[in-house]
Amino acid sequence: IQLTQSPSFLSASVGDRVTITCRASQGITSYLAWYQQKPGNAPKLLIYGASTLQSGVPSRFSGSGSGTEFTLTITSLQPEDFATYYCQQLDSYPRAFGQGTKVEIK
Amino acid sequence: QEQLVESGGGVVQPGGSLRLSCAASGFTFSNYGIHWVRQAPGKGLEWVAFIRYDGSNKHYADSVKGRFTISRDNSKNRLYLQMNSLRAEDTAVYYCAKEGVAVKLNYYYYYMDVWGKGTTVTVSS
């Protein structure tokens, strides 16, 4: 299963609503997770099961979708949200990641 | 708190070997499957390998199959990655990550909820 994220790069301002899409090459029901990674740091789990927010993650993050198309939405982008975001399928092995979406400050 | 700490990285020549270690604390290590994930310089995340909580089942990425071996010692709360026949393209930061699971309506949703800080492997002559 291959995952394709779009866009690969996104320039946005503080307060903007941001949406990142992840498409799977075949259906994975809701077995999808989203991670945030900042430079020099390990990834951090944001969402699993396509839409369940990990404990401690701000509610401005949300996930949706099932089957082959998924979205990560950040409402009102905050300065600490500028990072790279990855989706990952957990339906089968190998546990592939998307190529990443870098969110930068406009 | 739950913690994973990788060690064993370094510089190795092409064709050489290296063994990475991942020490777990703050949770019952023997109850959880653990993954290795790597990230080449300036690149995205690449899943490498997984081992079931009891070591009975293992999975590998095609890029490392036959060269890397994942193992664990639950008595020592440690995970290992034996890397043989190393290539330049194996150069990366290697992370270990704990696999969590949530059950909703009889469906099992997996995720990687605890990550180490990573250890750097450089394959170069």
PDB file of C-alpha atoms in Angstrom:
ATOM      1  CA  ILE A   1       0.000   0.000   0.000  1.00  0.00           C
ATOM      2  CA  GLN A   2       1.381   3.403  -0.998  1.00  0.00           C
ATOM      3  CA  LEU A   3       0.364   6.693   0.547  1.00  0.00           C
ATOM      4  CA  THR A   4       0.471   9.996  -1.340  1.00  0.00           C
ATOM      5  CA  GLN A   5       0.185  13.247   0.564  1.00  0.00           C
ATOM      6  CA  SER A   6      -0.780  16.586  -0.941  1.00  0.00           C
ATOM      7  CA  PRO A   7       0.481  19.158  -0.968  1.00  0.00           C
ATOM      8  CA  SER A   8       4.134  18.338  -0.269  1.00  0.00           C
ATOM      9  CA  PHE A   9       4.726  21.911   0.804  1.00  0.00           C
ATOM     10  CA  LEU A  10       2.334  24.459   2.234  1.00  0.00           C
ATOM     11  CA  SER A  11       2.876  28.095   3.147  1.00  0.00           C
ATOM     12  CA  ALA A  12       0.358  29.516   5.621  1.00  0.00           C
ATOM     13  CA  SER A  13      -0.131  32.263   8.179  1.00  0.00           C
ATOM     14  CA  VAL A  14      -0.924  32.093  11.864  1.00  0.00           C
ATOM     15  CA  GLY A  15      -4.683  31.758  12.217  1.00  0.00           C
ATOM     16  CA  ASP A  16      -5.188  30.046   8.852  1.00  0.00           C
ATOM     17  CA  ARG A  17      -7.173  26.845   8.389  1.00  0.00           C
ATOM     18  CA  VAL A  18      -4.951  24.171   6.851  1.00  0.00           C
ATOM     19  CA  THR A  19      -5.947  20.892   5.227  1.00  0.00           C
ATOM     20  CA  ILE A  20      -3.582  18.083   4.238  1.00  0.00           C
ATOM     21  CA  THR A  21      -4.757  15.127   2.172  1.00  0.00           C
ATOM     22  CA  CYS A  22      -3.465  11.564   2.257  1.00  0.00           C
ATOM     23  CA  ARG A  23      -4.515   9.087  -0.428  1.00  0.00           C
ATOM     24  CA  ALA A  24      -3.954   5.345  -0.146  1.00  0.00           C
ATOM     25  CA  SER A  25      -3.340   3.151  -3.186  1.00  0.00           C
ATOM     26  CA  GLN A  26      -5.953   0.728  -1.872  1.00  0.00           C
ATOM     27  CA  GLY A  27      -8.605   0.778   0.816  1.00  0.00           C
ATOM     28  CA  ILE A  28      -7.404   0.777   4.414  1.00  0.00           C
ATOM     29  CA  THR A  29     -10.767   1.402   6.130  1.00  0.00           C
ATOM     30  CA  SER A  30      -9.786   3.713   9.021  1.00  0.00           C
ATOM     31  CA  TYR A  31      -6.335   2.293   9.782  1.00  0.00           C
ATOM     32  CA  LEU A  32      -4.514   5.589   9.387  1.00  0.00           C
ATOM     33  CA  ALA A  33      -2.461   7.718  11.761  1.00  0.00           C
ATOM     34  CA  TRP A  34      -1.057  11.239  11.512  1.00  0.00           C
ATOM     35  CA  TYR A  35       2.227  12.439  13.010  1.00  0.00           C
ATOM     36  CA  GLN A  36       3.878  15.808  13.447  1.00  0.00           C
ATOM     37  CA  GLN A  37       7.648  16.177  13.277  1.00  0.00           C
ATOM     38  CA  LYS A  38       9.711  19.250  14.057  1.00  0.00           C
ATOM     39  CA  PRO A  39      13.358  19.562  12.943  1.00  0.00           C
ATOM     40  CA  GLY A  40      15.731  17.509  15.084  1.00  0.00           C
ATOM     41  CA  ASN A  41      12.883  15.802  16.944  1.00  0.00           C
ATOM     42  CA  ALA A  42      11.168  12.445  16.774  1.00  0.00           C
ATOM     43  CA  PRO A  43       7.672  12.275  15.294  1.00  0.00           C
ATOM     44  CA  LYS A  44       4.727  12.881  17.603  1.00  0.00           C
ATOM     45  CA  LEU A  45       1.429  11.021  17.272  1.00  0.00           C
ATOM     46  CA  LEU A  46      -1.520  13.334  16.586  1.00  0.00           C
ATOM     47  CA  ILE A  47      -4.370  11.131  15.391  1.00  0.00           C
ATOM     48  CA  TYR A  48      -5.061   7.421  15.021  1.00  0.00           C
ATOM     49  CA  GLY A  49      -7.951   5.450  13.616  1.00  0.00           C
ATOM     50  CA  ALA A  50      -8.238   8.254  11.039  1.00  0.00           C
ATOM     51  CA  SER A  51     -10.125  10.543  13.414  1.00  0.00           C
ATOM     52  CA  THR A  52      -9.287   9.855  17.076  1.00  0.00           C
ATOM     53  CA  LEU A  53      -7.247  12.589  18.695  1.00  0.00           C
ATOM     54  CA  GLN A  54      -4.329  11.337  20.776  1.00  0.00           C
ATOM     55  CA  SER A  55      -4.461  12.390  24.417  1.00  0.00           C
ATOM     56  CA  GLY A  56      -2.928  15.806  24.972  1.00  0.00           C
ATOM     57  CA  VAL A  57      -3.156  16.933  21.343  1.00  0.00           C
ATOM     58  CA  PRO A  58      -4.947  20.290  20.919  1.00  0.00           C
ATOM     59  CA  SER A  59      -8.494  20.153  19.578  1.00  0.00           C
ATOM     60  CA  ARG A  60      -7.586  22.409  16.633  1.00  0.00           C
ATOM     61  CA  PHE A  61      -6.243  19.208  15.036  1.00  0.00           C
ATOM     62  CA  SER A  62      -8.786  16.865  13.488  1.00  0.00           C
ATOM     63  CA  GLY A  63      -8.773  13.950  11.091  1.00  0.00           C
ATOM     64  CA  SER A  64     -11.370  12.483   8.793  1.00  0.00           C
ATOM     65  CA  GLY A  65     -11.828  10.000   5.999  1.00  0.00           C
ATOM     66  CA  SER A  66     -11.970   6.293   5.363  1.00  0.00           C
ATOM     67  CA  GLY A  67     -11.146   3.879   2.591  1.00  0.00           C
ATOM     68  CA  THR A  68      -8.584   5.618   0.390  1.00  0.00           C
ATOM     69  CA  GLU A  69      -8.905   9.336   1.149  1.00  0.00           C
ATOM     70  CA  PHE A  70      -8.070  11.028   4.422  1.00  0.00           C
ATOM     71  CA  THR A  71      -7.570  14.574   5.633  1.00  0.00           C
ATOM     72  CA  LEU A  72      -5.779  16.266   8.504  1.00  0.00           C
ATOM     73  CA  THR A  73      -7.184  19.694   9.336  1.00  0.00           C
ATOM     74  CA  ILE A  74      -5.667  22.325  11.563  1.00  0.00           C
ATOM     75  CA  THR A  75      -8.097  25.105  12.400  1.00  0.00           C
ATOM     76  CA  SER A  76      -6.427  28.378  13.332  1.00  0.00           C
ATOM     77  CA  LEU A  77      -2.770  27.512  12.762  1.00  0.00           C
ATOM     78  CA  GLN A  78      -0.521  28.365  15.716  1.00  0.00           C
ATOM     79  CA  PRO A  79       3.212  29.222  15.637  1.00  0.00           C
ATOM     80  CA  GLU A  80       4.088  25.858  17.189  1.00  0.00           C
ATOM     81  CA  ASP A  81       2.255  24.015  14.388  1.00  0.00           C
ATOM     82  CA  PHE A  82       4.845  24.832  11.747  1.00  0.00           C
ATOM     83  CA  ALA A  83       6.324  21.386  11.147  1.00  0.00           C
ATOM     84  CA  THR A  84       6.214  18.427   8.783  1.00  0.00           C
ATOM     85  CA  TYR A  85       3.192  16.143   8.903  1.00  0.00           C
ATOM     86  CA  TYR A  86       3.125  12.462   7.910  1.00  0.00           C
ATOM     87  CA  CYS A  87       0.306   9.992   7.451  1.00  0.00           C
ATOM     88  CA  GLN A  88       0.884   6.274   8.020  1.00  0.00           C
ATOM     89  CA  GLN A  89      -1.226   3.265   7.151  1.00  0.00           C
ATOM     90  CA  LEU A  90      -1.589   0.535   9.787  1.00  0.00           C
ATOM     91  CA  ASP A  91      -3.750  -1.832   7.801  1.00  0.00           C
ATOM     92  CA  SER A  92      -0.989  -4.154   6.632  1.00  0.00           C
ATOM     93  CA  TYR A  93       2.779  -4.569   6.373  1.00  0.00           C
ATOM     94  CA  PRO A  94       4.889  -2.723   5.407  1.00  0.00           C
ATOM     95  CA  ARG A  95       3.562   0.099   7.589  1.00  0.00           C
ATOM     96  CA  ALA A  96       4.172   2.764   4.960  1.00  0.00           C
ATOM     97  CA  PHE A  97       4.328   6.497   5.590  1.00  0.00           C
ATOM     98  CA  GLY A  98       3.329   9.246   3.225  1.00  0.00           C
ATOM     99  CA  GLN A  99       6.145  11.413   1.880  1.00  0.00           C
ATOM    100  CA  GLY A 100       5.324  14.257   4.254  1.00  0.00           C
ATOM    101  CA  THR A 101       3.835  17.744   4.069  1.00  0.00           C
ATOM    102  CA  LYS A 102       5.964  20.629   5.270  1.00  0.00           C
ATOM    103  CA  VAL A 103       3.955  23.522   6.689  1.00  0.00           C
ATOM    104  CA  GLU A 104       5.930  26.761   6.680  1.00  0.00           C
ATOM    105  CA  ILE A 105       5.224  30.323   7.724  1.00  0.00           C
ATOM    106  CA  LYS A 106       4.039  32.628   4.948  1.00  0.00           C
TER     107      LYS A 106
ATOM    108  CA  GLN B   1       6.848   8.230  32.061  1.00  0.00           C
ATOM    109  CA  GLU B   2       7.055   5.923  29.077  1.00  0.00           C
ATOM    110  CA  GLN B   3      10.430   6.229  27.437  1.00  0.00           C
ATOM    111  CA  LEU B   4      12.544   4.649  24.706  1.00  0.00           C
ATOM    112  CA  VAL B   5      16.261   5.338  24.324  1.00  0.00           C
ATOM    113  CA  GLU B   6      18.215   4.182  21.286  1.00  0.00           C
ATOM    114  CA  SER B   7      21.948   3.550  21.218  1.00  0.00           C
ATOM    115  CA  GLY B   8      24.588   1.854  19.098  1.00  0.00           C
ATOM    116  CA  GLY B   9      24.720   4.178  16.122  1.00  0.00           C
ATOM    117  CA  GLY B  10      27.982   5.218  14.532  1.00  0.00           C
ATOM    118  CA  VAL B  11      30.046   5.317  11.370  1.00  0.00           C
ATOM    119  CA  VAL B  12      30.572   2.037   9.525  1.00  0.00           C
ATOM    120  CA  GLN B  13      32.040   1.134   6.154  1.00  0.00           C
ATOM    121  CA  PRO B  14      29.881  -0.252   3.350  1.00  0.00           C
ATOM    122  CA  GLY B  15      29.447  -3.974   3.847  1.00  0.00           C
ATOM    123  CA  GLY B  16      29.935  -3.662   7.575  1.00  0.00           C
ATOM    124  CA  SER B  17      27.653  -4.481  10.491  1.00  0.00           C
ATOM    125  CA  LEU B  18      26.166  -2.625  13.419  1.00  0.00           C
ATOM    126  CA  ARG B  19      23.777  -3.517  16.218  1.00  0.00           C
ATOM    127  CA  LEU B  20      21.328  -0.936  17.491  1.00  0.00           C
ATOM    128  CA  SER B  21      19.699  -1.171  20.880  1.00  0.00           C
ATOM    129  CA  CYS B  22      16.540   0.398  22.290  1.00  0.00           C
ATOM    130  CA  ALA B  23      16.021   0.518  26.056  1.00  0.00           C
ATOM    131  CA  ALA B  24      12.456   0.817  27.335  1.00  0.00           C
ATOM    132  CA  SER B  25      11.211   2.173  30.654  1.00  0.00           C
ATOM    133  CA  GLY B  26       7.981   3.399  32.227  1.00  0.00           C
ATOM    134  CA  PHE B  27       5.741   0.710  30.715  1.00  0.00           C
ATOM    135  CA  THR B  28       5.466  -3.072  30.616  1.00  0.00           C
ATOM    136  CA  PHE B  29       7.776  -3.717  27.689  1.00  0.00           C
ATOM    137  CA  SER B  30       6.749  -7.360  27.278  1.00  0.00           C
ATOM    138  CA  ASN B  31       3.151  -6.319  26.507  1.00  0.00           C
ATOM    139  CA  TYR B  32       3.895  -4.265  23.397  1.00  0.00           C
ATOM    140  CA  GLY B  33       5.107  -4.675  19.864  1.00  0.00           C
ATOM    141  CA  ILE B  34       7.931  -2.327  18.865  1.00  0.00           C
ATOM    142  CA  HIS B  35       8.921  -0.849  15.513  1.00  0.00           C
ATOM    143  CA  TRP B  36      12.116   0.513  13.995  1.00  0.00           C
ATOM    144  CA  VAL B  37      11.643   3.544  11.740  1.00  0.00           C
ATOM    145  CA  ARG B  38      14.433   5.425   9.995  1.00  0.00           C
ATOM    146  CA  GLN B  39      14.895   8.815   8.389  1.00  0.00           C
ATOM    147  CA  ALA B  40      17.653   9.531   5.890  1.00  0.00           C
ATOM    148  CA  PRO B  41      19.137  13.049   5.983  1.00  0.00           C
ATOM    149  CA  GLY B  42      16.595  15.537   4.659  1.00  0.00           C
ATOM    150  CA  LYS B  43      14.125  12.787   3.765  1.00  0.00           C
ATOM    151  CA  GLY B  44      10.862  11.409   5.089  1.00  0.00           C
ATOM    152  CA  LEU B  45      10.095   8.592   7.476  1.00  0.00           C
ATOM    153  CA  GLU B  46      10.673   5.000   6.368  1.00  0.00           C
ATOM    154  CA  TRP B  47       9.281   2.057   8.330  1.00  0.00           C
ATOM    155  CA  VAL B  48      11.977  -0.612   8.800  1.00  0.00           C
ATOM    156  CA  ALA B  49      10.828  -3.503  10.983  1.00  0.00           C
ATOM    157  CA  PHE B  50       8.395  -4.695  13.656  1.00  0.00           C
ATOM    158  CA  ILE B  51       8.460  -7.368  16.334  1.00  0.00           C
ATOM    159  CA  ARG B  52       5.453  -8.664  18.217  1.00  0.00           C
ATOM    160  CA  TYR B  53       5.337  -8.317  22.007  1.00  0.00           C
ATOM    161  CA  ASP B  54       6.530 -11.877  22.551  1.00  0.00           C
ATOM    162  CA  GLY B  55       8.935 -11.992  19.604  1.00  0.00           C
ATOM    163  CA  SER B  56       6.838 -14.601  17.809  1.00  0.00           C
ATOM    164  CA  ASN B  57       6.178 -12.514  14.712  1.00  0.00           C
ATOM    165  CA  LYS B  58       8.436 -10.142  12.791  1.00  0.00           C
ATOM    166  CA  HIS B  59       8.012  -8.012   9.677  1.00  0.00           C
ATOM    167  CA  TYR B  60      10.586  -6.195   7.551  1.00  0.00           C
ATOM    168  CA  ALA B  61      10.671  -3.600   4.808  1.00  0.00           C
ATOM    169  CA  ASP B  62      11.775  -5.032   1.472  1.00  0.00           C
ATOM    170  CA  SER B  63      14.756  -2.646   1.526  1.00  0.00           C
ATOM    171  CA  VAL B  64      16.264  -4.407   4.570  1.00  0.00           C
ATOM    172  CA  LYS B  65      14.894  -7.934   4.323  1.00  0.00           C
ATOM    173  CA  GLY B  66      17.671 -10.513   4.549  1.00  0.00           C
ATOM    174  CA  ARG B  67      20.159  -7.953   5.889  1.00  0.00           C
ATOM    175  CA  PHE B  68      18.547  -6.688   9.103  1.00  0.00           C
ATOM    176  CA  THR B  69      17.233  -8.732  12.021  1.00  0.00           C
ATOM    177  CA  ILE B  70      14.960  -7.412  14.739  1.00  0.00           C
ATOM    178  CA  SER B  71      14.950  -9.102  18.139  1.00  0.00           C
ATOM    179  CA  ARG B  72      14.069  -8.384  21.748  1.00  0.00           C
ATOM    180  CA  ASP B  73      14.959  -9.435  25.278  1.00  0.00           C
ATOM    181  CA  ASN B  74      11.915  -8.904  27.474  1.00  0.00           C
ATOM    182  CA  SER B  75      13.908  -9.765  30.611  1.00  0.00           C
ATOM    183  CA  LYS B  76      16.117  -6.736  29.904  1.00  0.00           C
ATOM    184  CA  ASN B  77      13.415  -4.464  28.440  1.00  0.00           C
ATOM    185  CA  ARG B  78      15.497  -4.128  25.296  1.00  0.00           C
ATOM    186  CA  LEU B  79      14.926  -4.190  21.565  1.00  0.00           C
ATOM    187  CA  TYR B  80      17.672  -4.766  19.023  1.00  0.00           C
ATOM    188  CA  LEU B  81      18.319  -4.271  15.330  1.00  0.00           C
ATOM    189  CA  GLN B  82      21.203  -6.248  13.878  1.00  0.00           C
ATOM    190  CA  MET B  83      22.230  -4.586  10.617  1.00  0.00           C
ATOM    191  CA  ASN B  84      24.514  -6.498   8.234  1.00  0.00           C
ATOM    192  CA  SER B  85      25.776  -5.804   4.713  1.00  0.00           C
ATOM    193  CA  LEU B  86      25.238  -2.094   5.267  1.00  0.00           C
ATOM    194  CA  ARG B  87      24.925   0.219   2.281  1.00  0.00           C
ATOM    195  CA  ALA B  88      25.254   3.960   1.859  1.00  0.00           C
ATOM    196  CA  GLU B  89      21.464   4.191   1.533  1.00  0.00           C
ATOM    197  CA  ASP B  90      21.088   2.817   5.069  1.00  0.00           C
ATOM    198  CA  THR B  91      22.513   6.094   6.392  1.00  0.00           C
ATOM    199  CA  ALA B  92      19.786   7.554   8.595  1.00  0.00           C
ATOM    200  CA  VAL B  93      18.548   8.362  12.051  1.00  0.00           C
ATOM    201  CA  TYR B  94      16.993   5.185  13.445  1.00  0.00           C
ATOM    202  CA  TYR B  95      14.060   5.469  15.838  1.00  0.00           C
ATOM    203  CA  CYS B  96      12.379   2.786  17.898  1.00  0.00           C
ATOM    204  CA  ALA B  97       8.665   3.303  18.497  1.00  0.00           C
ATOM    205  CA  LYS B  98       6.164   1.531  20.728  1.00  0.00           C
ATOM    206  CA  GLU B  99       2.993   0.241  19.110  1.00  0.00           C
ATOM    207  CA  GLY B 100      -0.167   1.186  20.927  1.00  0.00           C
ATOM    208  CA  VAL B 101      -3.609  -0.189  20.219  1.00  0.00           C
ATOM    209  CA  ALA B 102      -7.131   1.055  20.776  1.00  0.00           C
ATOM    210  CA  VAL B 103     -10.212  -1.115  20.413  1.00  0.00           C
ATOM    211  CA  LYS B 104     -13.362   0.488  19.015  1.00  0.00           C
ATOM    212  CA  LEU B 105     -16.410  -1.572  18.054  1.00  0.00           C
ATOM    213  CA  ASN B 106     -14.280  -4.744  17.910  1.00  0.00           C
ATOM    214  CA  TYR B 107     -11.793  -3.109  15.531  1.00  0.00           C
ATOM    215  CA  TYR B 108      -8.133  -2.846  16.589  1.00  0.00           C
ATOM    216  CA  TYR B 109      -6.533   0.494  15.724  1.00  0.00           C
ATOM    217  CA  TYR B 110      -2.752   0.532  15.931  1.00  0.00           C
ATOM    218  CA  TYR B 111      -0.433   3.523  16.150  1.00  0.00           C
ATOM    219  CA  MET B 112       3.080   4.492  17.278  1.00  0.00           C
ATOM    220  CA  ASP B 113       2.637   6.492  20.455  1.00  0.00           C
ATOM    221  CA  VAL B 114       6.074   6.534  22.104  1.00  0.00           C
ATOM    222  CA  TRP B 115       9.245   7.289  20.166  1.00  0.00           C
ATOM    223  CA  GLY B 116      12.880   7.464  21.147  1.00  0.00           C
ATOM    224  CA  LYS B 117      15.097  10.402  20.190  1.00  0.00           C
ATOM    225  CA  GLY B 118      16.915   8.304  17.611  1.00  0.00           C
ATOM    226  CA  THR B 119      20.470   7.119  16.958  1.00  0.00           C
ATOM    227  CA  THR B 120      22.441   8.064  13.855  1.00  0.00           C
ATOM    228  CA  VAL B 121      23.947   5.482  11.521  1.00  0.00           C
ATOM    229  CA  THR B 122      26.361   6.637   8.830  1.00  0.00           C
ATOM    230  CA  VAL B 123      27.574   4.189   6.204  1.00  0.00           C
ATOM    231  CA  SER B 124      30.599   5.637   4.473  1.00  0.00           C
ATOM    232  CA  SER B 125      34.082   4.696   3.410  1.00  0.00           C
TER     233      SER B 125
END
